[in-house]
């Protein structure tokens, strides 16, 4: 099978043998075949077949230079990802900035920079051309895939984006980028992609159970993962922007929606009204209360096993997540204690989201994703 054009992202931990072996090498490498047998429960014969195929495709490489010189018996060459010959391209489309990135097969960013997001559909062609030019700087590597993470409404099958904040209507981002780069492209809603980064990049979190990912910056969103797979509704992600909240300081009249109070613009307006700084307790305490209460409400509906939060709104309080956690603990009706965990990617969460969209199909089915006819 040869994949071309726009291909839906696969935001999940792969389960077929090739994906299982690649995952084990990516997470624990350098590892020997014996370690792979213990880590994956696959038979030695199956592991050998997968390693042979993955090596032929340039995804993994034997490293005799890493053999322990003090080992007993016949040396066994460790295996690692080949981080030197392959790369992927990523684009995160934000309300203000668009981040362009090139990363290696393990998700390590090789280079990234941000540009202003165009507020007209015609500017998308320029974004695609800029990512093409960036990828050309890495001509010594084979570009395997490209990924786009974006707000708005994303059609993962066609790569078309509707983005009301930007005024985009039926913009074929995926097809335009595929034409520019000549490789398959996946396009995904950005909060779902952020949740996938937590599952799939660096040292993945536990795969079993249900996870809630909550993002709040200038926009808000949530995603749900179940047993190592990010839930991707057939008709696109839903929205939590309209959820009603009480915020008498951040919003005139007090009663408003979540989207209107979490961003820096709301803090700036409130600071001007009350003649205080944007980091005054009047503002940051109320925002923490709103966030903690909202996450608690969603927790009570979904009852996840874990919660991960990301975005400047969660990081803005001088006391970090503690005030948000306190509001959460006070508002939730479920007795089981649950501590919110911050994203491990911090300010690089948008970059990681774009990269994981590019890597997701490769990680899920590395053979089909790598072979080109």
Short mmCIF file of N, CA and C in Angstrom, two decimals, residues 250-330:
data_model
loop_
_atom_site.label_atom_id
_atom_site.label_comp_id
_atom_site.label_asym_id
_atom_site.label_seq_id
_atom_site.Cartn_x
_atom_site.Cartn_y
_atom_site.Cartn_z
N UNK A 250 -13.66 39.39 35.65
CA UNK A 250 -13.16 39.22 34.29
C UNK A 250 -14.19 39.59 33.23
N UNK A 251 -15.47 39.58 33.60
CA UNK A 251 -16.52 39.86 32.61
C UNK A 251 -17.55 40.81 33.21
N UNK A 252 -17.82 41.92 32.57
CA UNK A 252 -18.88 42.81 33.04
C UNK A 252 -20.21 42.06 33.11
N UNK A 253 -20.89 42.16 34.22
CA UNK A 253 -22.14 41.43 34.38
C UNK A 253 -21.95 40.09 35.04
N UNK A 254 -20.71 39.58 35.01
CA UNK A 254 -20.40 38.36 35.74
C UNK A 254 -20.68 37.08 35.01
N UNK A 255 -21.85 36.91 34.41
CA UNK A 255 -22.22 35.67 33.74
C UNK A 255 -21.78 35.75 32.29
N UNK A 256 -20.93 34.82 31.87
CA UNK A 256 -20.42 34.83 30.50
C UNK A 256 -20.04 33.40 30.11
N UNK A 257 -19.26 33.24 29.06
CA UNK A 257 -18.83 31.91 28.65
C UNK A 257 -17.33 31.75 28.85
N UNK A 258 -16.89 30.52 28.91
CA UNK A 258 -15.50 30.20 29.23
C UNK A 258 -14.52 30.89 28.29
N UNK A 259 -14.83 30.88 26.99
CA UNK A 259 -13.92 31.45 26.00
C UNK A 259 -13.61 32.91 26.27
N UNK A 260 -14.55 33.63 26.86
CA UNK A 260 -14.40 35.07 27.03
C UNK A 260 -13.55 35.48 28.22
N UNK A 261 -13.17 34.54 29.09
CA UNK A 261 -12.49 34.95 30.32
C UNK A 261 -11.11 34.35 30.53
N UNK A 262 -10.70 33.38 29.71
CA UNK A 262 -9.44 32.69 30.01
C UNK A 262 -8.22 33.37 29.40
N UNK A 263 -8.38 34.13 28.35
CA UNK A 263 -7.24 34.66 27.61
C UNK A 263 -6.66 35.93 28.19
N UNK A 264 -5.52 36.35 27.64
CA UNK A 264 -4.85 37.55 28.11
C UNK A 264 -5.66 38.80 27.83
N UNK A 265 -6.47 38.78 26.78
CA UNK A 265 -7.29 39.95 26.45
C UNK A 265 -8.30 40.23 27.55
N UNK A 266 -8.91 39.19 28.10
CA UNK A 266 -9.87 39.36 29.19
C UNK A 266 -9.17 39.92 30.43
N UNK A 267 -7.97 39.40 30.71
CA UNK A 267 -7.21 39.90 31.86
C UNK A 267 -6.85 41.37 31.68
N UNK A 268 -6.49 41.74 30.46
CA UNK A 268 -6.11 43.13 30.19
C UNK A 268 -7.31 44.06 30.35
N UNK A 269 -8.46 43.65 29.87
CA UNK A 269 -9.66 44.49 29.99
C UNK A 269 -10.06 44.66 31.46
N UNK A 270 -9.98 43.57 32.22
CA UNK A 270 -10.33 43.64 33.63
C UNK A 270 -9.36 44.53 34.39
N UNK A 271 -8.08 44.45 34.07
CA UNK A 271 -7.07 45.29 34.72
C UNK A 271 -7.35 46.76 34.48
N UNK A 272 -7.77 47.09 33.27
CA UNK A 272 -8.08 48.49 32.95
C UNK A 272 -9.32 48.96 33.70
N UNK A 273 -10.32 48.09 33.81
CA UNK A 273 -11.55 48.49 34.50
C UNK A 273 -11.32 48.76 35.99
N UNK A 274 -10.48 47.93 36.61
CA UNK A 274 -10.29 48.03 38.06
C UNK A 274 -9.03 48.79 38.44
N UNK A 275 -8.24 49.22 37.45
CA UNK A 275 -7.04 49.97 37.74
C UNK A 275 -5.99 49.17 38.47
N UNK A 276 -5.83 47.91 38.10
CA UNK A 276 -4.84 47.03 38.73
C UNK A 276 -3.97 46.41 37.64
N UNK A 277 -2.96 45.66 38.03
CA UNK A 277 -2.13 44.94 37.07
C UNK A 277 -2.79 43.65 36.63
N UNK A 278 -2.38 43.16 35.48
CA UNK A 278 -2.97 41.93 34.95
C UNK A 278 -2.68 40.72 35.81
N UNK A 279 -1.65 40.81 36.65
CA UNK A 279 -1.30 39.69 37.54
C UNK A 279 -1.80 39.90 38.96
N UNK A 280 -2.71 40.84 39.16
CA UNK A 280 -3.24 41.05 40.50
C UNK A 280 -4.08 39.84 40.90
N UNK A 281 -4.17 39.63 42.22
CA UNK A 281 -4.93 38.49 42.72
C UNK A 281 -6.38 38.55 42.31
N UNK A 282 -6.91 39.76 42.14
CA UNK A 282 -8.28 39.94 41.69
C UNK A 282 -8.55 39.17 40.40
N UNK A 283 -7.58 39.20 39.51
CA UNK A 283 -7.73 38.59 38.19
C UNK A 283 -7.28 37.13 38.18
N UNK A 284 -6.07 36.88 38.65
CA UNK A 284 -5.53 35.52 38.52
C UNK A 284 -6.27 34.53 39.41
N UNK A 285 -6.74 34.96 40.58
CA UNK A 285 -7.49 34.05 41.45
C UNK A 285 -8.83 33.68 40.82
N UNK A 286 -9.49 34.68 40.21
CA UNK A 286 -10.78 34.38 39.59
C UNK A 286 -10.62 33.46 38.39
N UNK A 287 -9.58 33.68 37.59
CA UNK A 287 -9.35 32.80 36.45
C UNK A 287 -9.06 31.38 36.91
N UNK A 288 -8.27 31.23 37.96
CA UNK A 288 -7.99 29.90 38.50
C UNK A 288 -9.27 29.23 38.99
N UNK A 289 -10.14 30.03 39.62
CA UNK A 289 -11.42 29.49 40.10
C UNK A 289 -12.28 29.01 38.94
N UNK A 290 -12.34 29.82 37.87
CA UNK A 290 -13.13 29.44 36.69
C UNK A 290 -12.59 28.16 36.07
N UNK A 291 -11.26 28.09 35.89
CA UNK A 291 -10.67 26.91 35.27
C UNK A 291 -10.87 25.65 36.12
N UNK A 292 -10.60 25.76 37.41
CA UNK A 292 -10.74 24.60 38.28
C UNK A 292 -12.16 24.10 38.33
N UNK A 293 -13.11 25.02 38.40
CA UNK A 293 -14.52 24.63 38.46
C UNK A 293 -14.97 23.98 37.16
N UNK A 294 -14.51 24.52 36.03
CA UNK A 294 -14.90 23.96 34.73
C UNK A 294 -14.32 22.57 34.53
N UNK A 295 -13.05 22.40 34.86
CA UNK A 295 -12.44 21.07 34.72
C UNK A 295 -13.14 20.08 35.64
N UNK A 296 -13.54 20.52 36.85
CA UNK A 296 -14.24 19.63 37.78
C UNK A 296 -15.59 19.20 37.21
N UNK A 297 -16.30 20.11 36.55
CA UNK A 297 -17.58 19.77 35.94
C UNK A 297 -17.40 18.70 34.87
N UNK A 298 -16.37 18.86 34.03
CA UNK A 298 -16.12 17.86 33.00
C UNK A 298 -15.66 16.55 33.62
N UNK A 299 -14.87 16.64 34.67
CA UNK A 299 -14.43 15.43 35.36
C UNK A 299 -15.64 14.66 35.89
N UNK A 300 -16.62 15.37 36.46
CA UNK A 300 -17.79 14.70 37.02
C UNK A 300 -18.63 14.02 35.94
N UNK A 301 -18.62 14.56 34.72
CA UNK A 301 -19.36 13.96 33.61
C UNK A 301 -18.65 12.73 33.07
N UNK A 302 -17.32 12.85 32.88
CA UNK A 302 -16.55 11.80 32.21
C UNK A 302 -15.92 10.81 33.18
N UNK A 303 -15.55 11.30 34.37
CA UNK A 303 -14.85 10.51 35.39
C UNK A 303 -13.59 9.84 34.83
N UNK A 304 -12.65 10.64 34.30
CA UNK A 304 -11.43 10.06 33.71
C UNK A 304 -10.49 9.53 34.79
N UNK A 305 -9.55 8.71 34.35
CA UNK A 305 -8.52 8.20 35.26
C UNK A 305 -7.39 9.20 35.45
N UNK A 306 -7.22 10.12 34.51
CA UNK A 306 -6.14 11.11 34.59
C UNK A 306 -6.58 12.38 33.89
N UNK A 307 -6.01 13.51 34.33
CA UNK A 307 -6.27 14.80 33.69
C UNK A 307 -4.94 15.49 33.44
N UNK A 308 -4.74 15.96 32.21
CA UNK A 308 -3.56 16.74 31.85
C UNK A 308 -4.04 18.10 31.37
N UNK A 309 -3.38 19.16 31.84
CA UNK A 309 -3.77 20.52 31.45
C UNK A 309 -2.59 21.22 30.80
N UNK A 310 -2.90 22.14 29.88
CA UNK A 310 -1.85 22.87 29.16
C UNK A 310 -2.38 24.23 28.77
N UNK A 311 -1.46 25.14 28.46
CA UNK A 311 -1.82 26.46 27.99
C UNK A 311 -1.50 27.54 29.01
N UNK A 312 -1.29 28.75 28.50
CA UNK A 312 -0.87 29.86 29.35
C UNK A 312 -1.84 30.16 30.47
N UNK A 313 -3.13 29.95 30.26
CA UNK A 313 -4.11 30.27 31.30
C UNK A 313 -3.87 29.44 32.56
N UNK A 314 -3.43 28.20 32.39
CA UNK A 314 -3.14 27.36 33.55
C UNK A 314 -1.81 27.73 34.20
N UNK A 315 -0.90 28.28 33.42
CA UNK A 315 0.44 28.57 33.93
C UNK A 315 0.58 29.99 34.44
N UNK A 316 -0.46 30.83 34.31
CA UNK A 316 -0.31 32.26 34.57
C UNK A 316 -0.32 32.63 36.04
N UNK A 317 -0.88 31.79 36.90
CA UNK A 317 -0.97 32.15 38.32
C UNK A 317 0.40 32.08 38.98
N UNK A 318 0.74 33.06 39.82
CA UNK A 318 2.05 33.03 40.50
C UNK A 318 2.29 31.75 41.31
N UNK A 319 1.23 31.11 41.77
CA UNK A 319 1.35 29.87 42.54
C UNK A 319 1.15 28.63 41.68
N UNK A 320 1.25 28.80 40.38
CA UNK A 320 1.16 27.66 39.47
C UNK A 320 -0.22 27.04 39.46
N UNK A 321 -0.26 25.70 39.43
CA UNK A 321 -1.52 24.98 39.34
C UNK A 321 -2.25 24.86 40.68
N UNK A 322 -1.59 25.20 41.78
CA UNK A 322 -2.19 24.96 43.10
C UNK A 322 -3.56 25.61 43.26
N UNK A 323 -3.75 26.89 42.87
CA UNK A 323 -5.09 27.48 43.02
C UNK A 323 -6.14 26.81 42.12
N UNK A 324 -5.74 26.39 40.93
CA UNK A 324 -6.67 25.68 40.04
C UNK A 324 -7.05 24.34 40.66
N UNK A 325 -6.06 23.64 41.19
CA UNK A 325 -6.33 22.35 41.84
C UNK A 325 -7.26 22.53 43.03
N UNK A 326 -7.06 23.59 43.80
CA UNK A 326 -7.91 23.83 44.97
C UNK A 326 -9.36 24.08 44.54
N UNK A 327 -9.54 24.86 43.48
CA UNK A 327 -10.89 25.10 42.98
C UNK A 327 -11.51 23.81 42.44
N UNK A 328 -10.71 23.02 41.78
CA UNK A 328 -11.16 21.72 41.27
C UNK A 328 -11.61 20.82 42.41
N UNK A 329 -10.78 20.70 43.45
CA UNK A 329 -11.09 19.84 44.59
C UNK A 329 -12.37 20.28 45.28
N UNK A 330 -12.59 21.59 45.32
CA UNK A 330 -13.78 22.11 45.99
C UNK A 330 -15.04 21.86 45.18
#
